[in-house]
Amino acid sequence: MKRAVQQTTRDLRRHNRSTLLSRLYLQGAASRQDLTRASGLSSATVSNVVGDLLADGVVAEGGLVESDGGRPSVLIEVRGAFGHVVGVDIGETHVQIGLFDFTLRTIATATCPVAGTSVDPEAVAELVIAGVDEVSAKVGLDPRDLLGVGVGVPGAVVADGRELVYAPTLGWTAVPLADMLRRGIEAPLFIDNCARTLGKAEMWRGGGRGAKRAVVALLGVGVGAAVTTAAGSFADATSTTSEWGHTVIEVGGRPCRCGSRGCLEAYVGAEAILEEYLALPESTPFEAGDTESRLAELVARADQPTAAEVLGRSAEYLGIGITNLVNMLAPDLVVLSGWAGAILGPAVLPRVRDTVRRHALAYLYGHARIELGRLGPEAVAMGAATLPVVQVLANGGSGRAHD
């Protein structure tokens, strides 16, 4: 009986710490009075919990704010220096590793092309392990001291204890990626779909902040989307993925690598856009050999008729795809993200918006904004880094994330 009471007390303490910490993490600095009002906890409980979090170095006092009729209140904020997390973006063209502080501020990055590895799982796992060591070494950090390592993959992750990865774009079927990575990573390890984790990062730190229901479109060689719903607590927020890139937008259209025809990805995926351009007799060969640099070259030629034609047509197809999302899901925000979204976005956004305006239901379009992602080139890696952060928040900031 005594043990059960102790367990209940520990659970309640962890719950209270998690409640206050997630409020500070997601909505920024707040006074003790603000935390009391937001959490529904008593002022004494809030004071005790904040005291514990201060003593553990999870939060810090960060200035004063005027209060009604009384002395200024002290603001409490999350300490970025509490610890470090690593996020890994495993993509079709590269593996990117980012080292972040606890508030997801970028500390160091490393990028490795995967073309030479033929996207072999073992070779990719070695790149990830080496990358984690590399970014840690840049700041003199022992990788074993990381709060955790999150990995985003372009596919489904079956959590049966081994985190088997099914990623058709990489040619992976039931790949035991977690087992491979644990050979060289001792920190807690988490693996999930990259579109879902990117959606979370955009809502927490990027273009989705302030939105109640956002669709984050991940544009790369493949195309995916995450539907993310905001909430006051990280535990209440949701992020789900969809095979948006394999919705058919043209009957009997271009063949898609999934085996179907007319899929959105076959028109707005990075390689599909480049292939369309090079198939035109008026096109000019690219100087670069990799997909990302070639796409940047195409955008740089936007004032040339052939490039403008391809980019305009791609924007129309992308706009049709977004129209379907708006009509089906009624989001208040659509964010164009991913590395291809960052390259294409400025060139195609006006045309995309116009296409959605013409085709979406007016009352739904009137409530939906279409914006570019704001997280920069390490967006997907940052999304993966939310995985260990969530675990630390769930644990109330008490030590490392549980594996």
Short mmCIF file of C-alpha atoms in Angstrom, two decimals:
data_model
loop_
_atom_site.label_atom_id
_atom_site.label_comp_id
_atom_site.label_asym_id
_atom_site.label_seq_id
_atom_site.Cartn_x
_atom_site.Cartn_y
_atom_site.Cartn_z
CA MET A 1 0.00 0.00 0.00
CA LYS A 2 2.83 2.37 0.93
CA ARG A 3 4.58 1.61 -2.37
CA ALA A 4 1.37 2.35 -4.30
CA VAL A 5 1.02 5.71 -2.54
CA GLN A 6 4.64 6.55 -3.34
CA GLN A 7 4.06 5.63 -6.98
CA THR A 8 0.95 7.80 -7.14
CA THR A 9 2.85 10.71 -5.57
CA ARG A 10 5.67 10.38 -8.12
CA ASP A 11 3.18 10.20 -10.98
CA LEU A 12 1.38 13.32 -9.74
CA ARG A 13 4.65 15.18 -9.35
CA ARG A 14 5.74 14.21 -12.87
CA HIS A 15 2.34 15.20 -14.24
CA ASN A 16 2.47 18.63 -12.61
CA ARG A 17 6.03 19.22 -13.82
CA SER A 18 5.06 18.13 -17.33
CA THR A 19 1.99 20.39 -17.36
CA LEU A 20 3.91 23.53 -16.42
CA LEU A 21 6.96 22.71 -18.51
CA SER A 22 4.97 22.06 -21.68
CA ARG A 23 3.06 25.33 -21.15
CA LEU A 24 6.35 27.23 -20.95
CA TYR A 25 7.85 25.31 -23.86
CA LEU A 26 4.98 25.81 -26.28
CA GLN A 27 3.76 29.28 -25.33
CA GLY A 28 6.87 30.99 -23.98
CA ALA A 29 7.87 32.66 -20.73
CA ALA A 30 5.20 33.18 -18.09
CA SER A 31 4.92 34.33 -14.49
CA ARG A 32 3.94 32.00 -11.67
CA GLN A 33 0.55 33.72 -11.63
CA ASP A 34 0.09 33.03 -15.36
CA LEU A 35 1.02 29.39 -14.83
CA THR A 36 -1.48 29.08 -11.99
CA ARG A 37 -4.30 30.45 -14.15
CA ALA A 38 -3.36 28.34 -17.18
CA SER A 39 -2.82 25.04 -15.36
CA GLY A 40 -5.63 25.04 -12.81
CA LEU A 41 -3.13 24.04 -10.13
CA SER A 42 -3.00 25.84 -6.82
CA SER A 43 -0.53 28.69 -6.40
CA ALA A 44 1.31 26.68 -3.73
CA THR A 45 1.68 23.70 -6.08
CA VAL A 46 2.89 25.93 -8.92
CA SER A 47 5.41 27.57 -6.60
CA ASN A 48 6.74 24.20 -5.47
CA VAL A 49 6.93 22.77 -8.97
CA VAL A 50 8.65 25.86 -10.37
CA GLY A 51 11.10 25.72 -7.49
CA ASP A 52 11.94 22.11 -8.37
CA LEU A 53 12.35 22.96 -12.07
CA LEU A 54 14.63 25.88 -11.19
CA ALA A 55 16.71 23.69 -8.91
CA ASP A 56 17.06 21.06 -11.66
CA GLY A 57 18.14 23.67 -14.21
CA VAL A 58 15.25 22.96 -16.57
CA VAL A 59 13.91 26.52 -16.35
CA ALA A 60 15.34 29.89 -15.33
CA GLU A 61 14.09 33.27 -14.23
CA GLY A 62 14.10 35.52 -17.28
CA GLY A 63 13.09 39.05 -16.39
CA LEU A 64 10.12 40.92 -14.96
CA VAL A 65 6.64 41.78 -16.19
CA GLU A 66 4.32 44.45 -14.80
CA SER A 67 1.36 43.18 -12.80
CA ASP A 68 -1.94 44.87 -11.99
CA GLY A 69 -1.57 47.04 -8.94
CA GLY A 70 1.35 45.14 -7.45
CA ARG A 71 5.05 44.63 -7.77
CA PRO A 72 6.40 43.19 -11.05
CA SER A 73 6.21 39.43 -11.49
CA VAL A 74 9.21 37.29 -12.32
CA LEU A 75 9.03 35.47 -15.68
CA ILE A 76 9.94 31.81 -15.89
CA GLU A 77 11.35 30.40 -19.14
CA VAL A 78 12.76 27.12 -20.44
CA ARG A 79 16.56 26.91 -20.42
CA GLY A 80 18.04 25.96 -23.76
CA ALA A 81 21.23 24.95 -21.95
CA PHE A 82 19.36 22.25 -20.02
CA GLY A 83 20.54 19.75 -22.59
CA HIS A 84 21.04 18.87 -26.24
CA VAL A 85 19.05 16.79 -28.70
CA VAL A 86 19.91 15.54 -32.17
CA GLY A 87 17.52 15.37 -35.09
CA VAL A 88 18.24 13.27 -38.19
CA ASP A 89 16.61 13.72 -41.59
CA ILE A 90 16.96 10.60 -43.75
CA GLY A 91 15.93 11.68 -47.21
CA GLU A 92 16.16 10.38 -50.76
CA THR A 93 19.12 12.64 -51.59
CA HIS A 94 20.89 13.23 -48.28
CA VAL A 95 21.16 12.51 -44.59
CA GLN A 96 21.14 15.69 -42.51
CA ILE A 97 21.99 15.74 -38.83
CA GLY A 98 21.27 18.70 -36.58
CA LEU A 99 22.37 19.34 -33.00
CA PHE A 100 19.89 21.52 -31.10
CA ASP A 101 19.63 22.90 -27.60
CA PHE A 102 16.59 22.04 -25.53
CA THR A 103 14.56 24.91 -27.05
CA LEU A 104 15.43 23.67 -30.58
CA ARG A 105 17.95 26.39 -31.36
CA THR A 106 20.37 25.07 -33.99
CA ILE A 107 23.88 24.50 -32.62
CA ALA A 108 25.59 22.49 -35.38
CA THR A 109 24.68 20.62 -38.56
CA ALA A 110 26.20 18.02 -40.87
CA THR A 111 24.97 16.84 -44.27
CA CYS A 112 25.96 13.72 -46.19
CA PRO A 113 24.78 12.84 -49.72
CA VAL A 114 23.33 9.35 -50.01
CA ALA A 115 23.69 8.82 -53.77
CA GLY A 116 26.94 6.93 -53.26
CA THR A 117 25.30 4.59 -50.76
CA SER A 118 22.42 3.64 -53.11
CA VAL A 119 20.25 4.25 -50.03
CA ASP A 120 21.52 1.00 -48.53
CA PRO A 121 20.14 0.81 -44.95
CA GLU A 122 23.42 -0.32 -43.39
CA ALA A 123 25.38 2.42 -45.13
CA VAL A 124 22.80 5.04 -44.16
CA ALA A 125 22.91 3.86 -40.54
CA GLU A 126 26.69 4.31 -40.57
CA LEU A 127 26.26 7.85 -41.94
CA VAL A 128 23.80 8.67 -39.16
CA ILE A 129 26.06 7.32 -36.42
CA ALA A 130 29.05 9.21 -37.82
CA GLY A 131 26.94 12.36 -38.17
CA VAL A 132 25.77 12.25 -34.55
CA ASP A 133 29.39 11.93 -33.45
CA GLU A 134 30.43 14.78 -35.78
CA VAL A 135 27.91 17.38 -34.60
CA SER A 136 28.54 16.43 -30.97
CA ALA A 137 32.30 16.82 -31.43
CA LYS A 138 31.83 20.32 -32.86
CA VAL A 139 30.83 21.56 -29.40
CA GLY A 140 32.86 19.10 -27.33
CA LEU A 141 29.82 17.09 -26.28
CA ASP A 142 29.91 13.41 -25.39
CA PRO A 143 27.15 11.79 -27.54
CA ARG A 144 26.21 9.66 -24.54
CA ASP A 145 25.12 12.82 -22.74
CA LEU A 146 22.49 13.72 -25.33
CA LEU A 147 18.90 13.92 -24.09
CA GLY A 148 18.02 11.81 -27.11
CA VAL A 149 18.30 11.31 -30.88
CA GLY A 150 15.24 11.59 -33.12
CA VAL A 151 15.21 10.19 -36.66
CA GLY A 152 12.74 11.17 -39.38
CA VAL A 153 12.19 8.76 -42.30
CA PRO A 154 10.07 9.14 -45.45
CA GLY A 155 7.83 6.18 -44.71
CA ALA A 156 5.95 4.24 -42.08
CA VAL A 157 7.47 3.08 -38.80
CA VAL A 158 5.97 -0.02 -37.23
CA ALA A 159 6.59 0.15 -33.49
CA ASP A 160 6.86 -3.51 -32.57
CA GLY A 161 9.86 -3.00 -30.32
CA ARG A 162 12.27 -2.84 -33.24
CA GLU A 163 10.93 0.21 -35.14
CA LEU A 164 10.79 -1.50 -38.54
CA VAL A 165 10.83 1.06 -41.35
CA TYR A 166 8.79 0.74 -44.53
CA ALA A 167 9.98 3.48 -46.92
CA PRO A 168 9.11 2.80 -50.58
CA THR A 169 10.92 5.93 -51.78
CA LEU A 170 14.13 4.47 -50.33
CA GLY A 171 13.37 0.91 -51.37
CA TRP A 172 13.15 -0.18 -47.72
CA THR A 173 10.82 -2.93 -46.50
CA ALA A 174 10.81 -3.92 -42.81
CA VAL A 175 14.27 -2.43 -42.24
CA PRO A 176 15.27 -2.80 -38.54
CA LEU A 177 16.72 0.72 -38.47
CA ALA A 178 16.62 1.10 -34.69
CA ASP A 179 18.72 -2.06 -34.22
CA MET A 180 21.25 -0.77 -36.74
CA LEU A 181 21.53 2.65 -35.12
CA ARG A 182 21.80 1.33 -31.56
CA ARG A 183 25.10 -0.29 -32.52
CA GLY A 184 26.67 3.16 -32.37
CA ILE A 185 24.18 5.43 -30.55
CA GLU A 186 23.85 5.04 -26.80
CA ALA A 187 21.50 7.98 -26.23
CA PRO A 188 17.73 7.33 -26.21
CA LEU A 189 16.59 6.78 -29.80
CA PHE A 190 13.25 7.61 -31.45
CA ILE A 191 12.12 7.06 -35.07
CA ASP A 192 9.01 8.38 -36.81
CA ASN A 193 7.67 9.57 -40.15
CA CYS A 194 9.42 12.79 -41.18
CA ALA A 195 6.26 14.59 -42.36
CA ARG A 196 4.60 14.07 -38.98
CA THR A 197 7.60 15.32 -37.02
CA LEU A 198 8.07 18.26 -39.40
CA GLY A 199 4.45 19.22 -38.81
CA LYS A 200 5.12 19.34 -35.09
CA ALA A 201 8.22 21.50 -35.54
CA GLU A 202 6.39 23.96 -37.80
CA MET A 203 3.62 24.29 -35.21
CA TRP A 204 6.05 24.73 -32.32
CA ARG A 205 8.72 26.94 -33.88
CA GLY A 206 7.84 27.73 -37.49
CA GLY A 207 5.14 28.93 -39.83
CA GLY A 208 2.37 27.05 -38.03
CA ARG A 209 2.60 28.98 -34.76
CA GLY A 210 -0.78 30.41 -33.84
CA ALA A 211 -2.73 28.11 -36.17
CA LYS A 212 -5.40 25.82 -34.76
CA ARG A 213 -5.34 23.31 -37.60
CA ALA A 214 -2.50 23.31 -40.10
CA VAL A 215 -1.47 21.12 -43.00
CA VAL A 216 2.29 20.99 -43.46
CA ALA A 217 3.24 19.91 -46.98
CA LEU A 218 6.65 18.24 -47.19
CA LEU A 219 8.07 18.71 -50.68
CA GLY A 220 11.16 16.84 -51.83
CA VAL A 221 11.79 14.00 -54.24
CA GLY A 222 8.70 12.55 -52.60
CA VAL A 223 5.65 14.47 -51.45
CA GLY A 224 3.85 14.09 -48.13
CA ALA A 225 1.62 16.03 -45.77
CA ALA A 226 0.93 16.15 -42.06
CA VAL A 227 -2.26 17.43 -40.48
CA THR A 228 -1.35 19.04 -37.16
CA THR A 229 -3.75 20.32 -34.52
CA ALA A 230 -2.44 22.73 -31.92
CA ALA A 231 -3.19 22.54 -28.21
CA GLY A 232 -2.10 24.13 -24.98
CA SER A 233 -0.14 21.02 -24.02
CA PHE A 234 2.22 18.93 -26.13
CA ALA A 235 0.30 15.85 -24.98
CA ASP A 236 -2.96 17.20 -26.45
CA ALA A 237 -1.51 18.18 -29.82
CA THR A 238 -1.88 15.73 -32.70
CA SER A 239 0.02 15.23 -35.94
CA THR A 240 -1.03 12.64 -38.50
CA THR A 241 0.37 11.93 -41.94
CA SER A 242 -1.34 11.16 -45.22
CA GLU A 243 -0.19 9.76 -48.56
CA TRP A 244 -1.06 13.06 -50.18
CA GLY A 245 1.61 12.60 -52.83
CA HIS A 246 -0.22 9.51 -54.10
CA THR A 247 -3.64 11.08 -54.53
CA VAL A 248 -4.51 10.94 -58.22
CA ILE A 249 -4.92 14.33 -59.88
CA GLU A 250 -4.99 13.16 -63.51
CA VAL A 251 -6.66 9.96 -64.70
CA GLY A 252 -4.28 7.90 -66.81
CA GLY A 253 -1.54 10.48 -66.20
CA ARG A 254 2.18 10.13 -65.72
CA PRO A 255 3.44 6.86 -64.21
CA CYS A 256 4.34 7.13 -60.54
CA ARG A 257 6.97 5.07 -58.75
CA CYS A 258 4.21 3.69 -56.49
CA GLY A 259 2.88 1.78 -59.52
CA SER A 260 -0.15 3.97 -60.16
CA ARG A 261 -0.56 6.77 -62.69
CA GLY A 262 -1.44 10.43 -62.36
CA CYS A 263 -0.29 10.82 -58.72
CA LEU A 264 0.48 14.31 -57.45
CA GLU A 265 4.08 13.27 -56.74
CA ALA A 266 4.57 12.47 -60.44
CA TYR A 267 3.95 16.18 -61.18
CA VAL A 268 5.39 18.12 -58.22
CA GLY A 269 8.13 15.84 -56.87
CA ALA A 270 11.56 17.40 -57.44
CA GLU A 271 12.80 14.77 -59.88
CA ALA A 272 9.51 14.81 -61.79
CA ILE A 273 9.78 18.58 -62.31
CA LEU A 274 13.38 18.29 -63.52
CA GLU A 275 12.52 15.43 -65.89
CA GLU A 276 9.68 17.44 -67.38
CA TYR A 277 11.99 20.38 -68.01
CA LEU A 278 14.78 18.30 -69.58
CA ALA A 279 12.27 16.55 -71.86
CA LEU A 280 11.48 19.85 -73.59
CA PRO A 281 13.57 20.54 -76.73
CA GLU A 282 14.20 24.15 -75.65
CA SER A 283 15.65 23.19 -72.26
CA THR A 284 19.26 23.83 -71.27
CA PRO A 285 21.30 21.09 -69.57
CA PHE A 286 22.04 21.60 -65.89
CA GLU A 287 25.56 22.22 -64.65
CA ALA A 288 25.04 20.47 -61.31
CA GLY A 289 24.70 16.73 -60.88
CA ASP A 290 22.60 16.50 -57.71
CA THR A 291 18.84 16.98 -57.53
CA GLU A 292 18.81 19.86 -55.05
CA SER A 293 21.31 21.98 -56.98
CA ARG A 294 19.52 21.27 -60.26
CA LEU A 295 16.20 22.40 -58.82
CA ALA A 296 17.87 25.60 -57.63
CA GLU A 297 19.25 26.11 -61.16
CA LEU A 298 15.77 25.70 -62.62
CA VAL A 299 14.35 28.32 -60.25
CA ALA A 300 17.23 30.65 -61.15
CA ARG A 301 16.10 30.36 -64.80
CA ALA A 302 12.52 31.40 -63.97
CA ASP A 303 12.80 34.37 -66.35
CA GLN A 304 13.44 32.02 -69.29
CA PRO A 305 10.31 30.85 -71.17
CA THR A 306 10.90 27.10 -70.91
CA ALA A 307 11.72 27.16 -67.18
CA ALA A 308 8.83 29.54 -66.54
CA GLU A 309 6.47 27.17 -68.36
CA VAL A 310 7.52 24.18 -66.24
CA LEU A 311 7.46 26.09 -62.96
CA GLY A 312 4.04 27.53 -63.80
CA ARG A 313 2.62 24.11 -64.62
CA SER A 314 4.13 22.66 -61.43
CA ALA A 315 2.54 25.46 -59.44
CA GLU A 316 -0.85 24.67 -60.98
CA TYR A 317 -0.59 20.98 -60.05
CA LEU A 318 0.60 21.84 -56.56
CA GLY A 319 -2.28 24.28 -56.23
CA ILE A 320 -4.74 21.55 -57.25
CA GLY A 321 -3.24 19.24 -54.64
CA ILE A 322 -3.58 21.92 -51.97
CA THR A 323 -7.13 22.63 -53.11
CA ASN A 324 -7.99 19.03 -52.32
CA LEU A 325 -6.47 19.41 -48.85
CA VAL A 326 -8.41 22.61 -48.21
CA ASN A 327 -11.71 21.14 -49.39
CA MET A 328 -11.29 17.91 -47.40
CA LEU A 329 -9.63 19.09 -44.19
CA ALA A 330 -10.64 22.76 -43.80
CA PRO A 331 -7.31 23.91 -42.33
CA ASP A 332 -6.72 27.50 -41.34
CA LEU A 333 -3.12 27.24 -42.59
CA VAL A 334 -1.18 25.32 -45.23
CA VAL A 335 2.62 25.44 -44.92
CA LEU A 336 4.90 24.58 -47.86
CA SER A 337 7.98 23.03 -46.29
CA GLY A 338 10.78 20.57 -46.97
CA TRP A 339 13.95 21.26 -48.96
CA ALA A 340 12.14 21.43 -52.31
CA GLY A 341 9.48 23.66 -50.78
CA ALA A 342 12.22 26.05 -49.64
CA ILE A 343 13.73 26.17 -53.14
CA LEU A 344 10.49 26.30 -55.14
CA GLY A 345 8.33 28.24 -52.71
CA PRO A 346 9.26 31.85 -53.50
CA ALA A 347 8.95 31.19 -57.26
CA VAL A 348 5.61 29.38 -57.25
CA LEU A 349 3.71 30.64 -54.19
CA PRO A 350 1.69 33.39 -55.99
CA ARG A 351 0.57 30.95 -58.71
CA VAL A 352 -0.24 28.28 -56.11
CA ARG A 353 -2.39 30.70 -54.14
CA ASP A 354 -4.22 31.80 -57.28
CA THR A 355 -4.91 28.21 -58.29
CA VAL A 356 -6.34 27.39 -54.86
CA ARG A 357 -8.44 30.57 -54.96
CA ARG A 358 -9.95 29.51 -58.29
CA HIS A 359 -10.66 25.89 -57.39
CA ALA A 360 -11.29 25.62 -53.64
CA LEU A 361 -14.71 26.17 -52.10
CA ALA A 362 -14.89 29.88 -51.40
CA TYR A 363 -15.94 29.64 -47.76
CA LEU A 364 -13.07 27.25 -47.02
CA TYR A 365 -10.45 29.17 -49.00
CA GLY A 366 -11.47 32.34 -47.18
CA HIS A 367 -10.29 30.84 -43.89
CA ALA A 368 -7.08 29.22 -45.16
CA ARG A 369 -3.70 30.90 -45.45
CA ILE A 370 -0.96 29.39 -47.62
CA GLU A 371 2.54 30.23 -46.40
CA LEU A 372 6.14 29.10 -46.74
CA GLY A 373 7.87 27.23 -43.96
CA ARG A 374 10.14 29.31 -41.72
CA LEU A 375 12.49 26.75 -40.22
CA GLY A 376 15.25 26.88 -42.81
CA PRO A 377 17.20 24.03 -44.43
CA GLU A 378 17.34 22.01 -41.20
CA ALA A 379 13.53 21.92 -40.89
CA VAL A 380 13.12 18.15 -41.16
CA ALA A 381 16.04 17.48 -38.81
CA MET A 382 14.47 19.90 -36.32
CA GLY A 383 11.20 18.02 -36.70
CA ALA A 384 12.96 14.78 -35.81
CA ALA A 385 14.49 16.49 -32.78
CA THR A 386 11.00 17.07 -31.38
CA LEU A 387 10.79 13.32 -30.68
CA PRO A 388 13.25 13.29 -27.75
CA VAL A 389 12.00 16.70 -26.60
CA VAL A 390 8.46 15.32 -26.29
CA GLN A 391 9.75 12.49 -24.12
CA VAL A 392 11.64 14.87 -21.85
CA LEU A 393 8.53 17.05 -21.54
CA ALA A 394 6.43 13.98 -20.74
CA ASN A 395 8.94 13.10 -18.04
CA GLY A 396 8.67 16.58 -16.57
CA GLY A 397 12.29 17.37 -17.38
CA SER A 398 13.52 14.78 -14.89
CA GLY A 399 16.69 13.52 -16.50
CA ARG A 400 17.09 11.96 -19.92
CA ALA A 401 14.29 10.80 -22.13
CA HIS A 402 13.34 7.20 -21.61
CA ASP A 403 14.26 4.91 -24.48
#
